[in-house]
CSV table of N, CA and C and ligand atoms in Angstrom, one decimal:
chain,number,residue,atom,x,y,z
A,1,MET,N,60.5,74.2,122.3
A,1,MET,CA,60.6,75.7,122.3
A,1,MET,C,62.1,76.0,122.3
A,2,HIS,N,62.7,75.5,123.4
A,2,HIS,CA,64.1,75.8,123.5
A,2,HIS,C,64.9,75.3,122.3
A,3,SER,N,64.5,74.1,121.9
A,3,SER,CA,65.3,73.6,120.8
A,3,SER,C,65.1,74.3,119.5
A,4,PHE,N,63.8,74.8,119.3
A,4,PHE,CA,63.6,75.5,118.1
A,4,PHE,C,64.4,76.8,118.0
A,5,GLY,N,64.3,77.5,119.2
A,5,GLY,CA,65.1,78.8,119.3
A,5,GLY,C,66.6,78.5,119.1
A,6,TYR,N,67.0,77.5,119.6
A,6,TYR,CA,68.5,77.2,119.5
A,6,TYR,C,68.8,76.9,118.1
A,7,ARG,N,68.0,76.1,117.4
A,7,ARG,CA,68.3,75.8,116.0
A,7,ARG,C,68.3,77.0,115.1
A,8,ALA,N,67.2,77.9,115.4
A,8,ALA,CA,67.1,79.1,114.5
A,8,ALA,C,68.4,79.9,114.7
A,9,ASN,N,68.9,80.0,116.0
A,9,ASN,CA,70.0,80.8,116.3
A,9,ASN,C,71.3,80.2,115.6
A,10,ALA,N,71.4,78.8,115.6
A,10,ALA,CA,72.5,78.2,115.0
A,10,ALA,C,72.5,78.4,113.5
A,11,LEU,N,71.3,78.4,112.9
A,11,LEU,CA,71.2,78.6,111.4
A,11,LEU,C,71.6,80.0,111.1
A,12,LEU,N,71.2,81.0,111.9
A,12,LEU,CA,71.5,82.4,111.7
A,12,LEU,C,73.0,82.5,111.8
A,13,THR,N,73.6,81.9,112.8
A,13,THR,CA,75.1,82.0,112.9
A,13,THR,C,75.8,81.4,111.7
A,14,PHE,N,75.3,80.3,111.3
A,14,PHE,CA,75.9,79.6,110.1
A,14,PHE,C,75.8,80.5,108.9
A,15,THR,N,74.6,81.1,108.7
A,15,THR,CA,74.3,81.9,107.6
A,15,THR,C,75.3,83.1,107.6
A,16,ILE,N,75.4,83.7,108.7
A,16,ILE,CA,76.3,84.9,108.8
A,16,ILE,C,77.8,84.5,108.6
A,17,THR,N,78.1,83.3,109.1
A,17,THR,CA,79.5,82.8,108.8
A,17,THR,C,79.8,82.7,107.3
A,18,ILE,N,78.8,82.0,106.6
A,18,ILE,CA,78.9,81.8,105.2
A,18,ILE,C,79.0,83.1,104.5
A,19,LEU,N,78.1,84.0,104.9
A,19,LEU,CA,78.2,85.4,104.2
A,19,LEU,C,79.5,86.0,104.5
A,20,ALA,N,80.0,85.9,105.7
A,20,ALA,CA,81.3,86.5,106.0
A,20,ALA,C,82.4,85.9,105.1
A,21,ALA,N,82.3,84.6,105.0
A,21,ALA,CA,83.3,83.9,104.1
A,21,ALA,C,83.2,84.3,102.7
A,22,ILE,N,82.0,84.5,102.2
A,22,ILE,CA,81.8,84.9,100.8
A,22,ILE,C,82.4,86.3,100.7
A,23,CYS,N,82.1,87.2,101.6
A,23,CYS,CA,82.7,88.6,101.5
A,23,CYS,C,84.2,88.5,101.5
A,24,THR,N,84.7,87.7,102.3
A,24,THR,CA,86.2,87.7,102.4
A,24,THR,C,86.8,87.2,101.1
A,25,ILE,N,86.2,86.2,100.5
A,25,ILE,CA,86.7,85.6,99.2
A,25,ILE,C,86.5,86.7,98.2
A,26,ALA,N,85.4,87.3,98.2
A,26,ALA,CA,85.1,88.3,97.1
A,26,ALA,C,86.1,89.5,97.1
A,27,SER,N,86.6,89.7,98.3
A,27,SER,CA,87.5,90.9,98.4
A,27,SER,C,89.0,90.6,98.4
A,28,LEU,N,89.3,89.3,98.2
A,28,LEU,CA,90.7,88.9,98.2
A,28,LEU,C,91.6,89.7,97.3
A,29,SER,N,91.0,89.9,96.1
A,29,SER,CA,91.8,90.6,95.1
A,29,SER,C,92.1,92.0,95.4
A,30,ASP,N,91.3,92.6,96.3
A,30,ASP,CA,91.6,94.0,96.6
A,30,ASP,C,92.6,94.1,97.8
A,31,THR,N,93.0,93.0,98.4
A,31,THR,CA,93.8,93.1,99.6
A,31,THR,C,95.2,93.7,99.3
A,32,LEU,N,95.8,93.2,98.2
A,32,LEU,CA,97.2,93.6,98.0
A,32,LEU,C,97.1,94.7,96.8
A,33,ASN,N,97.3,95.9,97.2
A,33,ASN,CA,97.2,96.9,96.2
A,33,ASN,C,98.5,96.8,95.2
A,34,SER,N,99.6,96.6,95.8
A,34,SER,CA,100.8,96.4,95.0
A,34,SER,C,101.9,95.8,95.8
A,35,ILE,N,102.7,95.1,95.1
A,35,ILE,CA,103.9,94.5,95.8
A,35,ILE,C,105.0,94.5,94.8
A,36,SER,N,106.1,95.1,95.1
A,36,SER,CA,107.2,95.1,94.1
A,36,SER,C,108.5,94.7,94.8
A,37,PRO,N,109.0,93.5,94.6
A,37,PRO,CA,110.2,93.1,95.2
A,37,PRO,C,111.4,93.3,94.2
A,38,THR,N,112.5,93.7,94.8
A,38,THR,CA,113.7,93.8,94.0
A,38,THR,C,114.7,92.9,94.8
A,39,ALA,N,115.5,92.1,94.0
A,39,ALA,CA,116.3,91.1,94.6
A,39,ALA,C,117.7,91.1,94.0
A,40,THR,N,118.7,90.7,94.9
A,40,THR,CA,120.0,90.4,94.4
A,40,THR,C,120.4,89.1,95.0
A,41,VAL,N,121.3,88.4,94.2
A,41,VAL,CA,121.7,87.1,94.7
A,41,VAL,C,123.2,87.2,94.9
A,42,LYS,N,123.7,86.7,96.0
A,42,LYS,CA,125.2,86.7,96.2
A,42,LYS,C,125.7,85.4,96.7
A,43,LYS,N,126.9,85.1,96.4
A,43,LYS,CA,127.5,83.8,96.8
A,43,LYS,C,128.2,84.0,98.2
A,44,LYS,N,127.8,83.2,99.1
A,44,LYS,CA,128.4,83.3,100.4
A,44,LYS,C,129.8,82.6,100.4
A,45,SER,N,130.6,82.8,101.4
A,45,SER,CA,131.9,82.2,101.5
A,45,SER,C,131.7,80.7,101.6
A,46,THR,N,130.6,80.2,102.2
A,46,THR,CA,130.3,78.8,102.4
A,46,THR,C,130.0,78.1,101.0
A,47,GLY,N,129.7,78.9,100.0
A,47,GLY,CA,129.3,78.4,98.7
A,47,GLY,C,127.8,78.5,98.5
A,48,ASP,N,127.0,78.8,99.6
A,48,ASP,CA,125.6,78.9,99.4
A,48,ASP,C,125.2,80.2,98.9
A,49,ASP,N,124.0,80.2,98.2
A,49,ASP,CA,123.4,81.4,97.7
A,49,ASP,C,122.6,82.1,98.7
A,50,GLU,N,122.8,83.4,98.7
A,50,GLU,CA,121.9,84.3,99.6
A,50,GLU,C,121.3,85.4,98.8
A,51,VAL,N,120.0,85.5,99.1
A,51,VAL,CA,119.2,86.6,98.3
A,51,VAL,C,118.9,87.7,99.3
A,52,ALA,N,119.1,88.9,98.8
A,52,ALA,CA,118.7,90.1,99.6
A,52,ALA,C,117.5,90.7,98.8
A,53,VAL,N,116.4,90.9,99.5
A,53,VAL,CA,115.2,91.4,98.9
A,53,VAL,C,114.7,92.7,99.5
A,54,THR,N,114.4,93.6,98.6
A,54,THR,CA,113.7,94.8,99.1
A,54,THR,C,112.3,94.7,98.7
A,55,LEU,N,111.4,94.9,99.7
A,55,LEU,CA,109.9,94.8,99.4
A,55,LEU,C,109.2,96.0,99.5
A,56,ASP,N,108.4,96.3,98.6
A,56,ASP,CA,107.5,97.5,98.6
A,56,ASP,C,106.1,96.9,98.7
A,57,ILE,N,105.5,96.9,99.9
A,57,ILE,CA,104.2,96.3,100.0
A,57,ILE,C,103.1,97.4,100.3
A,58,SER,N,102.1,97.4,99.5
A,58,SER,CA,101.0,98.3,99.8
A,58,SER,C,99.7,97.4,99.9
A,59,ALA,N,99.1,97.3,101.0
A,59,ALA,CA,97.9,96.4,101.2
A,59,ALA,C,96.8,97.1,102.0
A,60,ASP,N,95.6,96.5,101.7
A,60,ASP,CA,94.4,96.9,102.4
A,60,ASP,C,93.7,95.7,102.9
A,61,LEU,N,94.0,95.3,104.2
A,61,LEU,CA,93.4,94.1,104.8
A,61,LEU,C,92.2,94.4,105.6
A,62,GLN,N,91.6,95.5,105.4
A,62,GLN,CA,90.5,95.9,106.3
A,62,GLN,C,89.3,94.9,106.2
A,63,SER,N,89.2,94.2,105.0
A,63,SER,CA,88.1,93.3,104.9
A,63,SER,C,88.2,92.0,105.8
A,64,LEU,N,89.4,91.8,106.3
A,64,LEU,CA,89.6,90.7,107.2
A,64,LEU,C,89.1,91.0,108.6
A,65,PHE,N,88.8,92.2,108.9
A,65,PHE,CA,88.3,92.6,110.2
A,65,PHE,C,86.8,92.7,110.3
A,66,THR,N,86.3,92.0,111.3
A,66,THR,CA,84.8,92.0,111.6
A,66,THR,C,84.7,92.3,113.0
A,67,TRP,N,83.5,92.4,113.6
A,67,TRP,CA,83.3,92.6,115.0
A,67,TRP,C,84.0,91.5,115.8
A,68,ASN,N,84.2,90.4,115.2
A,68,ASN,CA,84.8,89.2,116.0
A,68,ASN,C,86.3,89.1,115.8
A,69,THR,N,86.9,90.0,115.1
A,69,THR,CA,88.4,89.9,114.9
A,69,THR,C,89.2,90.5,116.0
A,70,LYS,N,90.1,89.7,116.6
A,70,LYS,CA,90.9,90.2,117.6
A,70,LYS,C,92.2,90.8,117.0
A,71,GLN,N,92.8,90.1,116.2
A,71,GLN,CA,94.0,90.6,115.4
A,71,GLN,C,94.3,89.7,114.3
A,72,VAL,N,95.1,90.2,113.4
A,72,VAL,CA,95.4,89.4,112.2
A,72,VAL,C,97.0,89.3,112.1
A,73,PHE,N,97.4,88.1,111.9
A,73,PHE,CA,98.8,87.8,111.7
A,73,PHE,C,99.1,87.6,110.2
A,74,VAL,N,100.0,88.4,109.6
A,74,VAL,CA,100.3,88.2,108.2
A,74,VAL,C,101.7,87.8,108.0
A,75,PHE,N,102.0,87.0,107.0
A,75,PHE,CA,103.4,86.8,106.6
A,75,PHE,C,103.5,86.6,105.1
A,76,LEU,N,104.6,87.1,104.6
A,76,LEU,CA,104.9,87.0,103.2
A,76,LEU,C,106.1,86.0,103.0
A,77,ALA,N,105.9,85.1,102.1
A,77,ALA,CA,106.8,84.1,101.9
A,77,ALA,C,107.2,84.0,100.4
A,78,ALA,N,108.4,83.6,100.1
A,78,ALA,CA,108.8,83.3,98.8
A,78,ALA,C,108.8,81.8,98.6
A,79,GLU,N,108.2,81.3,97.6
A,79,GLU,CA,108.1,79.8,97.4
A,79,GLU,C,108.7,79.5,96.0
A,80,TYR,N,109.6,78.5,96.0
A,80,TYR,CA,110.3,78.2,94.8
A,80,TYR,C,110.6,76.7,94.9
A,81,SER,N,110.9,76.1,93.7
A,81,SER,CA,111.4,74.7,93.7
A,81,SER,C,112.8,74.6,93.2
A,82,THR,N,113.5,73.6,93.7
A,82,THR,CA,114.9,73.4,93.4
A,82,THR,C,115.0,71.9,93.0
A,83,PRO,N,116.0,71.4,92.4
A,83,PRO,CA,116.2,70.0,92.0
A,83,PRO,C,116.0,69.2,93.3
A,84,LYS,N,116.5,69.7,94.5
A,84,LYS,CA,116.5,68.9,95.7
A,84,LYS,C,115.1,68.8,96.4
A,85,ASN,N,114.4,70.0,96.4
A,85,ASN,CA,113.1,70.0,97.1
A,85,ASN,C,112.1,70.6,96.1
A,86,SER,N,110.9,69.9,96.0
A,86,SER,CA,109.9,70.5,95.1
A,86,SER,C,109.3,71.7,95.6
A,87,LEU,N,109.2,71.9,96.9
A,87,LEU,CA,108.8,73.2,97.5
A,87,LEU,C,109.6,73.7,98.6
A,88,ASN,N,110.1,74.9,98.4
A,88,ASN,CA,110.9,75.6,99.4
A,88,ASN,C,110.1,76.8,99.8
A,89,GLN,N,110.0,77.1,101.1
A,89,GLN,CA,109.3,78.3,101.5
A,89,GLN,C,110.1,79.1,102.4
A,90,VAL,N,110.4,80.3,102.1
A,90,VAL,CA,111.2,81.2,102.9
A,90,VAL,C,110.3,82.4,103.4
A,91,SER,N,110.2,82.5,104.6
A,91,SER,CA,109.4,83.7,105.1
A,91,SER,C,110.3,84.9,105.0
A,92,LEU,N,109.8,86.0,104.4
A,92,LEU,CA,110.5,87.2,104.2
A,92,LEU,C,110.2,88.3,105.2
A,93,TRP,N,108.9,88.3,105.5
A,93,TRP,CA,108.4,89.4,106.3
A,93,TRP,C,107.2,89.0,107.1
A,94,ASP,N,106.9,89.4,108.3
A,94,ASP,CA,105.7,89.1,109.0
A,94,ASP,C,105.3,90.3,109.8
A,95,GLY,N,104.1,90.3,110.3
A,95,GLY,CA,103.6,91.4,111.1
A,95,GLY,C,102.3,91.0,111.7
A,96,ILE,N,101.9,91.7,112.8
A,96,ILE,CA,100.6,91.6,113.5
A,96,ILE,C,99.9,92.9,113.3
A,97,ILE,N,98.7,92.8,112.8
A,97,ILE,CA,97.8,93.9,112.6
A,97,ILE,C,96.8,93.9,113.7
A,98,PRO,N,96.9,94.8,114.7
A,98,PRO,CA,96.0,94.8,115.9
A,98,PRO,C,94.6,95.3,115.7
A,99,ALA,N,94.4,96.1,114.7
A,99,ALA,CA,93.1,96.7,114.5
A,99,ALA,C,92.9,97.1,113.1
A,100,LYS,N,91.6,97.2,112.7
A,100,LYS,CA,91.2,97.6,111.4
A,100,LYS,C,91.9,98.9,110.9
A,101,GLU,N,92.0,99.9,111.9
A,101,GLU,CA,92.7,101.1,111.5
A,101,GLU,C,94.1,101.0,111.0
A,102,ASP,N,94.7,99.8,111.4
A,102,ASP,CA,96.1,99.6,111.0
A,102,ASP,C,96.2,98.7,109.7
A,103,ALA,N,95.0,98.3,109.2
A,103,ALA,CA,95.0,97.3,108.1
A,103,ALA,C,95.3,97.9,106.7
A,104,VAL,N,95.4,99.2,106.7
A,104,VAL,CA,95.8,99.8,105.4
A,104,VAL,C,97.2,100.3,105.6
A,105,PHE,N,98.1,99.7,104.9
A,105,PHE,CA,99.5,100.2,105.1
A,105,PHE,C,100.3,100.0,103.9
A,106,SER,N,101.4,100.8,103.9
A,106,SER,CA,102.3,100.8,102.8
A,106,SER,C,103.7,100.8,103.4
A,107,ILE,N,104.5,99.8,103.2
A,107,ILE,CA,105.8,99.7,103.8
A,107,ILE,C,106.9,99.4,102.7
A,108,LYS,N,108.1,99.8,103.0
A,108,LYS,CA,109.2,99.4,102.2
A,108,LYS,C,110.2,98.8,103.2
A,109,THR,N,110.6,97.5,103.0
A,109,THR,CA,111.4,96.8,104.0
A,109,THR,C,112.3,95.8,103.3
A,110,LYS,N,113.4,95.5,104.0
A,110,LYS,CA,114.3,94.5,103.5
A,110,LYS,C,113.8,93.2,104.2
A,111,ASN,N,114.2,92.0,103.5
A,111,ASN,CA,113.7,90.8,104.1
A,111,ASN,C,114.2,90.7,105.6
A,112,LYS,N,113.2,90.3,106.4
A,112,LYS,CA,113.4,90.2,107.9
A,112,LYS,C,114.2,88.9,108.2
A,113,TYR,N,114.0,87.9,107.4
A,113,TYR,CA,114.6,86.6,107.7
A,113,TYR,C,115.5,86.3,106.5
A,114,ARG,N,116.6,85.5,106.8
A,114,ARG,CA,117.6,85.3,105.8
A,114,ARG,C,117.0,84.3,104.7
A,115,PHE,N,117.4,84.7,103.5
A,115,PHE,CA,116.9,83.9,102.3
A,115,PHE,C,118.1,83.2,101.7
A,116,ILE,N,118.4,82.0,102.2
A,116,ILE,CA,119.6,81.3,101.9
A,116,ILE,C,119.2,79.9,101.3
A,117,ASP,N,119.9,79.4,100.3
A,117,ASP,CA,119.6,78.1,99.8
A,117,ASP,C,121.0,77.4,99.7
A,118,GLN,N,121.0,76.1,100.1
A,118,GLN,CA,122.3,75.3,100.0
A,118,GLN,C,122.6,75.2,98.5
A,119,GLY,N,123.9,75.5,98.2
A,119,GLY,CA,124.4,75.3,96.9
A,119,GLY,C,124.1,76.6,96.0
A,120,SER,N,124.2,76.3,94.7
A,120,SER,CA,124.0,77.5,93.8
A,120,SER,C,122.7,77.3,93.0
A,121,ASN,N,121.6,77.4,93.7
A,121,ASN,CA,120.3,77.1,93.0
A,121,ASN,C,119.5,78.3,92.8
A,122,LEU,N,119.9,79.5,93.3
A,122,LEU,CA,119.0,80.6,93.3
A,122,LEU,C,119.0,81.5,92.1
A,123,ARG,N,120.2,81.5,91.3
A,123,ARG,CA,120.2,82.4,90.2
A,123,ARG,C,119.2,82.1,89.2
A,124,GLY,N,118.5,83.1,88.7
A,124,GLY,CA,117.5,82.9,87.6
A,124,GLY,C,116.3,82.0,88.0
A,125,ARG,N,116.2,81.8,89.3
A,125,ARG,CA,115.1,80.9,89.8
A,125,ARG,C,113.8,81.6,89.8
A,126,ASP,N,112.7,80.9,89.3
A,126,ASP,CA,111.4,81.5,89.3
A,126,ASP,C,110.8,81.3,90.8
A,127,PHE,N,110.1,82.3,91.2
A,127,PHE,CA,109.5,82.1,92.5
A,127,PHE,C,108.1,82.9,92.6
A,128,ASN,N,107.3,82.4,93.5
A,128,ASN,CA,106.0,83.0,93.8
A,128,ASN,C,106.1,83.7,95.1
A,129,LEU,N,105.4,84.8,95.3
A,129,LEU,CA,105.3,85.4,96.6
A,129,LEU,C,103.9,85.0,97.1
A,130,THR,N,103.8,84.6,98.3
A,130,THR,CA,102.5,84.2,98.9
A,130,THR,C,102.3,85.0,100.2
A,131,LEU,N,101.1,85.7,100.2
A,131,LEU,CA,100.8,86.4,101.5
A,131,LEU,C,99.8,85.5,102.2
A,132,HIS,N,100.2,85.2,103.4
A,132,HIS,CA,99.4,84.3,104.3
A,132,HIS,C,98.8,85.2,105.4
A,133,TRP,N,97.6,84.9,105.7
A,133,TRP,CA,97.0,85.6,106.9
A,133,TRP,C,96.3,84.6,107.8
A,134,HIS,N,96.4,84.9,109.1
A,134,HIS,CA,95.7,84.1,110.2
A,134,HIS,C,94.9,85.1,110.9
A,135,VAL,N,93.6,84.9,110.8
A,135,VAL,CA,92.7,85.8,111.5
A,135,VAL,C,92.4,85.2,112.9
A,136,MET,N,92.7,85.9,113.9
A,136,MET,CA,92.5,85.4,115.3
A,136,MET,C,91.2,86.1,115.8
A,137,PRO,N,90.2,85.3,115.9
A,137,PRO,CA,88.9,85.8,116.4
A,137,PRO,C,88.8,86.0,117.9
A,138,LYS,N,87.8,86.8,118.3
A,138,LYS,CA,87.6,86.9,119.8
A,138,LYS,C,87.0,85.6,120.3
A,139,THR,N,86.1,85.0,119.5
A,139,THR,CA,85.5,83.7,119.9
A,139,THR,C,85.5,82.9,118.6
A,140,GLY,N,85.6,81.6,118.8
A,140,GLY,CA,85.5,80.7,117.7
A,140,GLY,C,86.9,80.3,117.1
A,141,LYS,N,86.8,79.7,115.9
A,141,LYS,CA,88.1,79.1,115.4
A,141,LYS,C,88.9,80.2,114.6
A,142,MET,N,90.2,79.9,114.5
A,142,MET,CA,91.1,80.7,113.8
A,142,MET,C,90.8,80.5,112.3
A,143,PHE,N,91.0,81.5,111.5
A,143,PHE,CA,90.8,81.3,110.1
A,143,PHE,C,92.0,81.7,109.3
A,144,ALA,N,92.4,80.9,108.4
A,144,ALA,CA,93.7,81.2,107.6
A,144,ALA,C,93.5,81.1,106.2
A,145,ASP,N,94.1,81.9,105.4
A,145,ASP,CA,94.1,81.9,104.0
A,145,ASP,C,95.3,82.5,103.4
A,146,LYS,N,95.4,82.4,102.1
A,146,LYS,CA,96.6,83.0,101.4
A,146,LYS,C,96.3,83.5,100.0
A,147,LEU,N,97.2,84.3,99.6
A,147,LEU,CA,97.0,84.9,98.2
A,147,LEU,C,98.4,84.6,97.5
A,148,VAL,N,98.3,84.0,96.3
A,148,VAL,CA,99.5,83.6,95.6
A,148,VAL,C,99.8,84.6,94.5
A,149,LEU,N,101.0,85.1,94.5
A,149,LEU,CA,101.3,86.0,93.4
A,149,LEU,C,102.5,85.4,92.6
A,150,PRO,N,102.1,84.7,91.5
A,150,PRO,CA,103.2,84.0,90.8
A,150,PRO,C,103.9,84.9,89.9
A,151,GLY,N,105.0,84.4,89.3
A,151,GLY,CA,105.7,85.0,88.2
A,151,GLY,C,106.8,85.9,88.5
A,152,PHE,N,107.6,85.7,89.6
A,152,PHE,CA,108.8,86.5,89.9
A,152,PHE,C,110.0,85.7,89.6
A,153,ARG,N,111.1,86.3,89.3
A,153,ARG,CA,112.3,85.6,89.0
A,153,ARG,C,113.5,86.3,89.6
A,154,LEU,N,114.4,85.5,90.1
A,154,LEU,CA,115.7,86.1,90.7
A,154,LEU,C,116.6,86.4,89.6
A,155,PRO,N,117.5,87.3,89.9
A,155,PRO,CA,118.5,87.8,88.8
A,155,PRO,C,119.4,86.6,88.3
A,156,GLU,N,119.8,86.7,87.1
A,156,GLU,CA,120.6,85.6,86.5
A,156,GLU,C,122.0,85.6,86.9
A,157,SER,N,122.5,86.7,87.5
A,157,SER,CA,123.9,86.7,87.8
A,157,SER,C,124.1,87.2,89.3
A,158,TYR,N,125.3,86.8,89.8
A,158,TYR,CA,125.6,87.3,91.2
A,158,TYR,C,126.0,88.7,91.2
A,159,ARG,N,125.7,89.3,92.3
A,159,ARG,CA,126.1,90.7,92.4
A,159,ARG,C,127.4,90.8,93.2
B,201,NAG,C1,103.7,79.3,91.6
B,201,NAG,O1,102.4,79.6,91.2
B,201,NAG,C2,102.0,78.9,90.1
B,201,NAG,C3,100.6,79.4,89.7
B,201,NAG,O2,99.8,79.5,90.8
B,201,NAG,C4,102.0,77.4,90.3
B,201,NAG,O3,101.6,76.7,89.2
B,201,NAG,C5,103.4,77.0,90.7
B,201,NAG,O4,103.4,75.6,91.1
B,201,NAG,C6,103.8,77.8,91.9
B,201,NAG,N1,105.3,77.5,92.2
B,201,NAG,C7,105.7,77.1,93.4
B,201,NAG,C8,107.1,76.8,93.5
B,201,NAG,O5,104.9,77.0,94.3
């Protein structure tokens, strides 16, 4: 008796989890309404390249919120490759979304963390922007995923 009830309950939980996962995947493309970065590259006195980015981010992350969501941590990173490293990841912006009501937002911001690369590797460099999110639940395991936006390029010349 007990074991049957328990199993039925486990199955139900599993089904709901799968459904929730499917819903989340289905709505990923809706999450970022628009993102437009503008960047300039300058040469520092040390000889390293530094990029200044202005970000226009408009997102709707409401689909990440369920009854079991405590808060969502999001960060936006630039990913690029250089002759030295096949993958470089620089975090540009991050934030904590405490509630579903705060999950629809539109911000214009400069990069929060410094975007520097050793040497002169950044001019004309192709990069992807990736939006990562970590969903912190009230109970259960943390869930993380990301959305890759490929096809950005840094300016060809120093400013
Ligand atoms: C950028 O994204 C494209 C397509 O998803 C991928 O092929 C490429 O490896 C990515 N570049 C980096 C540096 O992550």
